[in-house]
Short mmCIF file of C-alpha atoms in Angstrom, two decimals:
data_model
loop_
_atom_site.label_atom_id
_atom_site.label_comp_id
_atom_site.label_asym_id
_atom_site.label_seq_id
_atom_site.Cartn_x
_atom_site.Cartn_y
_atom_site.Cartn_z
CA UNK A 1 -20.85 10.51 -7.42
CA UNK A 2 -17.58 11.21 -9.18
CA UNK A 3 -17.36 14.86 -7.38
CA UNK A 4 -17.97 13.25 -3.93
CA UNK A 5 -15.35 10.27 -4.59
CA UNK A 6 -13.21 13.50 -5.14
CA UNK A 7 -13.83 15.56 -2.19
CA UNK A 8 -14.21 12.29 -0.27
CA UNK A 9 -12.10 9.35 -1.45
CA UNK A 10 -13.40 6.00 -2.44
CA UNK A 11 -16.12 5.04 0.27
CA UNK A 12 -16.09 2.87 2.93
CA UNK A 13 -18.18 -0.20 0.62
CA UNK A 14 -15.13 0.07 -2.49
CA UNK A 15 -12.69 0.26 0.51
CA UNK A 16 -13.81 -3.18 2.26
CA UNK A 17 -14.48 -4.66 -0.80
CA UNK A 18 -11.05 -4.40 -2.24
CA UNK A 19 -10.24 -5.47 1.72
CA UNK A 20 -12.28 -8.92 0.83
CA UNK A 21 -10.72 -9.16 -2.62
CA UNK A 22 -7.35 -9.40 -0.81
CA UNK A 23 -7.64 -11.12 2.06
CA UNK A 24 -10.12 -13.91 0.64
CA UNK A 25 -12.92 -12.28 2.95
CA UNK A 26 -16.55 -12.65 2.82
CA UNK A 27 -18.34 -8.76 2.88
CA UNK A 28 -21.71 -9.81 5.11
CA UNK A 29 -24.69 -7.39 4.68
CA UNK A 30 -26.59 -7.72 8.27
CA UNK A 31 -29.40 -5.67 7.35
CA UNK A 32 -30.57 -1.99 8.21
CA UNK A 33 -30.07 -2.54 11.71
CA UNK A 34 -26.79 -4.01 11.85
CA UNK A 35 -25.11 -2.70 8.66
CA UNK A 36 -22.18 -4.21 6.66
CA UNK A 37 -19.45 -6.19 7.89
CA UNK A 38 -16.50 -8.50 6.73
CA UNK A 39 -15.71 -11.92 7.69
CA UNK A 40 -12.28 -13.18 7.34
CA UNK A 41 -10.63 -16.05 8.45
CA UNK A 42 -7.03 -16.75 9.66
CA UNK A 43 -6.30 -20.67 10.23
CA UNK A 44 -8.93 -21.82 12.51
CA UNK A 45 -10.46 -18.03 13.98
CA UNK A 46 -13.53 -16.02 12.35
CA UNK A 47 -12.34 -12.12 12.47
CA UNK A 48 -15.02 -9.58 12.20
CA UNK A 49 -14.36 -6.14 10.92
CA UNK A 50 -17.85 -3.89 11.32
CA UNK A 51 -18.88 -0.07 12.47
CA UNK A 52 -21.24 0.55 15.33
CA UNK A 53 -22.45 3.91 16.06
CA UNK A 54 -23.11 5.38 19.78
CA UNK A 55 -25.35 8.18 20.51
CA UNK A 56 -23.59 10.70 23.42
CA UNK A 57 -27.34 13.02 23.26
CA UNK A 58 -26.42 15.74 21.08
CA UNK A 59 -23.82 14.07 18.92
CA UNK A 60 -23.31 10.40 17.54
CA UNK A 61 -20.28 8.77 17.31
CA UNK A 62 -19.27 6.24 14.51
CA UNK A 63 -16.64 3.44 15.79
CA UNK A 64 -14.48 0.69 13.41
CA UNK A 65 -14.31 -2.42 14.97
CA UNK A 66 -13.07 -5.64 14.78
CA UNK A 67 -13.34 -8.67 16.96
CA UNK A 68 -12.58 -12.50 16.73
CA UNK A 69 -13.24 -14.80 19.93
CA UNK A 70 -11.55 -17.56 21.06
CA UNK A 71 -11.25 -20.07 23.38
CA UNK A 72 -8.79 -18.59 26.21
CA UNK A 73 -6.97 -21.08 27.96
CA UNK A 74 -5.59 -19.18 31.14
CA UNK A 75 -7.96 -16.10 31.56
CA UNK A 76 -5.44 -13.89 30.30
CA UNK A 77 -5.64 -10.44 29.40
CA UNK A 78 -3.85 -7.71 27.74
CA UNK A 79 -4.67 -4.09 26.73
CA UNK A 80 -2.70 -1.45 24.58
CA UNK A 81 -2.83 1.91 23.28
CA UNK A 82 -0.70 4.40 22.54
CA UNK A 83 0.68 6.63 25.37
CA UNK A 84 -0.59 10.50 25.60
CA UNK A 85 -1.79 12.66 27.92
CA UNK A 86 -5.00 10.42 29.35
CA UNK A 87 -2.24 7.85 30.24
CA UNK A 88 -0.16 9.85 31.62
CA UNK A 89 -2.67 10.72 34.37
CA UNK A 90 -3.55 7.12 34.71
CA UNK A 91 -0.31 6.60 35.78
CA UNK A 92 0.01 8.98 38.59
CA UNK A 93 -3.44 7.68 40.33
CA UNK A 94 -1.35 4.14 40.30
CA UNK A 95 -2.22 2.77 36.93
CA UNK A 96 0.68 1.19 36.18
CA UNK A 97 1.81 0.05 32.45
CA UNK A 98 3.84 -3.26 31.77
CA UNK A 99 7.25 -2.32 29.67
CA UNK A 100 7.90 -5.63 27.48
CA UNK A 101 11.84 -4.50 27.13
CA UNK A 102 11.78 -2.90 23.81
CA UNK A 103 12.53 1.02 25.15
CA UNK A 104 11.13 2.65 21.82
CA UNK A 105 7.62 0.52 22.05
CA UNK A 106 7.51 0.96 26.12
CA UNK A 107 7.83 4.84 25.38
CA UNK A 108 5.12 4.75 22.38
CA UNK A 109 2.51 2.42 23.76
CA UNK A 110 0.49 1.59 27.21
CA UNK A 111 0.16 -1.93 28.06
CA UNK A 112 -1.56 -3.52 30.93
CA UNK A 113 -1.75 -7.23 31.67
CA UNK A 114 -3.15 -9.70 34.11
CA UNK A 115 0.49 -11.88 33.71
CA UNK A 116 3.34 -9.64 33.49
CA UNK A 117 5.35 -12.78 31.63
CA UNK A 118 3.00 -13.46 29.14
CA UNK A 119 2.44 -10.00 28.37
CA UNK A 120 6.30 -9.58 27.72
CA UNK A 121 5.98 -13.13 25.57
CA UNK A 122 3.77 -12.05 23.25
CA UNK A 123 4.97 -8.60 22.52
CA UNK A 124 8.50 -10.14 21.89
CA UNK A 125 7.28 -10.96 19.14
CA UNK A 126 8.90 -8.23 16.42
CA UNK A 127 5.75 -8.90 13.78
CA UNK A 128 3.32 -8.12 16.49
CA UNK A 129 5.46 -4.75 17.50
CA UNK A 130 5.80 -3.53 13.99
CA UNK A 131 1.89 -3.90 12.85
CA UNK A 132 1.06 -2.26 16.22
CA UNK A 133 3.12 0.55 15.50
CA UNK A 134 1.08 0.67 11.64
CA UNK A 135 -1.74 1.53 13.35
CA UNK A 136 -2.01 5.64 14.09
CA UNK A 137 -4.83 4.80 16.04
CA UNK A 138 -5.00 1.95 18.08
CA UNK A 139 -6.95 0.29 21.36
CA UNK A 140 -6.61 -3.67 21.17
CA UNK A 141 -8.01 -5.86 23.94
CA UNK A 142 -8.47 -8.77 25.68
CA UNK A 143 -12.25 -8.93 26.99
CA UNK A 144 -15.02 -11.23 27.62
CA UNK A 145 -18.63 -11.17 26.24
CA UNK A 146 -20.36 -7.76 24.80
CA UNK A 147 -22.62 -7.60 27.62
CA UNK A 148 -27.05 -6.79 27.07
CA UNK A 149 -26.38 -5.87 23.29
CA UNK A 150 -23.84 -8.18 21.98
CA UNK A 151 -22.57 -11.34 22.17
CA UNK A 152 -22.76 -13.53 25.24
CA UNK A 153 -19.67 -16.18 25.16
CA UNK A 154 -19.37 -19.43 26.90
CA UNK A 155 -17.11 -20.05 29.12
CA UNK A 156 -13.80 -19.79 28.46
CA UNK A 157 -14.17 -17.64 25.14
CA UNK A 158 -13.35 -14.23 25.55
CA UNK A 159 -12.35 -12.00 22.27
CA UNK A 160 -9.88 -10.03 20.86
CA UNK A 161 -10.98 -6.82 20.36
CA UNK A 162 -9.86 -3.13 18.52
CA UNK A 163 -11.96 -0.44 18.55
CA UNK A 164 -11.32 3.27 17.18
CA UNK A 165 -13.69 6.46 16.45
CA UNK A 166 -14.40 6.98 13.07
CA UNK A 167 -14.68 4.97 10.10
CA UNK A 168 -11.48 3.41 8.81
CA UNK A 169 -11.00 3.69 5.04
CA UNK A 170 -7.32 2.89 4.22
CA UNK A 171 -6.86 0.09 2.85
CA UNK A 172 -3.48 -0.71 4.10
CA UNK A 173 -4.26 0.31 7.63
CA UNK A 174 -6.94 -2.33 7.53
CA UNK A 175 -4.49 -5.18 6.13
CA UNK A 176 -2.40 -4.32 8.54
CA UNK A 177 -5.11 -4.75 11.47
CA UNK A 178 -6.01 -8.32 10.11
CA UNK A 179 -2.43 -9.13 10.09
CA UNK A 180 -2.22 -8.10 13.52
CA UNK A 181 -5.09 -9.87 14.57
CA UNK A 182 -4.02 -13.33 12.85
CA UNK A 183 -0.36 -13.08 14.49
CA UNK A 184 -1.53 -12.06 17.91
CA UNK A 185 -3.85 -15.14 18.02
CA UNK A 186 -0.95 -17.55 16.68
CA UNK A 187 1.15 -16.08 19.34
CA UNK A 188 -1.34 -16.18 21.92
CA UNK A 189 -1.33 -20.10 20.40
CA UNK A 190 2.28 -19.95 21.33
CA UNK A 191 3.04 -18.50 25.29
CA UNK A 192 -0.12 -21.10 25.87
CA UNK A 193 -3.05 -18.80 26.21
CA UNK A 194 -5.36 -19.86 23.81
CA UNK A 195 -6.25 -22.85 21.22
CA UNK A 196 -5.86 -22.96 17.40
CA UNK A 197 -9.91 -23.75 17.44
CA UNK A 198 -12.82 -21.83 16.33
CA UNK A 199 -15.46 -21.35 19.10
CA UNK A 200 -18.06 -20.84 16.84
CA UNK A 201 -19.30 -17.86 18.04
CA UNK A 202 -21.79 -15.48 15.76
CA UNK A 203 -20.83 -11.86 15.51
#
């Protein structure tokens, strides 16, 4: 074991369990099926940080995840990731990114909206900006239920949602992401999109 934490680095269970330690978070075993996951709260929200693994035939892919729904107010939606090549394209076939007016971010990261304003609201905020730009790796979302093999929300809930390939072991990174997660929900509190409530929803 002590060779492999060598080669390796401290595994994914020490990792999230110092991650509970610090945050106050519960670390949930769901079982053989569903695997290990932490539960954290920030004010009123449940945030879920798991791993789910997707089969492409020949190869599997391992994901990090984390999720926390809410009750959405307006139907608004945001997405962001950081710009490369992929976006590029998507912007010559006419998908057009939403600059929030901060000309370092705009040139770093893709955003897309469904309310120009509000998407330009809550990325003025400079906490939100500087934990996105912590993340190497990021894809954060607005969306609505999981569809056949998740969660179905009521309506009116939708989540926020990150997703990234492989299995996230930094500690700080992680931090970072629940940060993130709590101040984009107060904000969302904020520009009116969304209530300080917990819907209650299990992940």
């Amino acid at each position: 074991m002590g060779i492999l934490r060598e080669l390796f680095g401290p595994s994914r269970d020490e990792i999230w369990s110092q991650l509970c330690r610090e945050i106050e978070a519960d670390l949930v075993d769901g079982g053989f099926w569903r695997g290990k996951k932490v539960v954290a709260r920030a004010k009123e929200w449940t945030i879920t940080l798991d791993t789910y693994t997707v089969s492409t035939g020949k190869t599997t892919i391992t994901y990090t995840r984390m999720r926390a729904p809410y009750v959405n107010k307006d139907n608004f939606r945001f997405k962001i990731y950081r710009s490369g090549l992929f976006s590029e394209i998507g912007k010559l076939l006419g998908m057009q990114d939403i600059e929030v007016g901060f000309p370092e971010f705009d040139e770093e990261f893709i955003i897309k909206g469904n309310d120009t304003e509000k998407v330009k609201k809550l990325f003025s905020n400079p906490k939100i900006r500087e934990l996105v730009s912590r993340q190497p790796k990021i894809y954060l979302e607005v969306r609505d239920d999981e569809g056949w093999f998740g969660a179905e929300f009521p309506d009116g809930v939708d989540e926020l949602y990150f997703q990234v390939p492989g299995v996230i072991r930094d500690l700080e990174r992680l931090k970072n992401l629940y940060y993130l997660f709590a101040e984009v929900l107060n904000q969302l509190c904020l520009i009116g999109s969304a209530y300080q409530k917990d819907p209650c929803i299990d992940l």
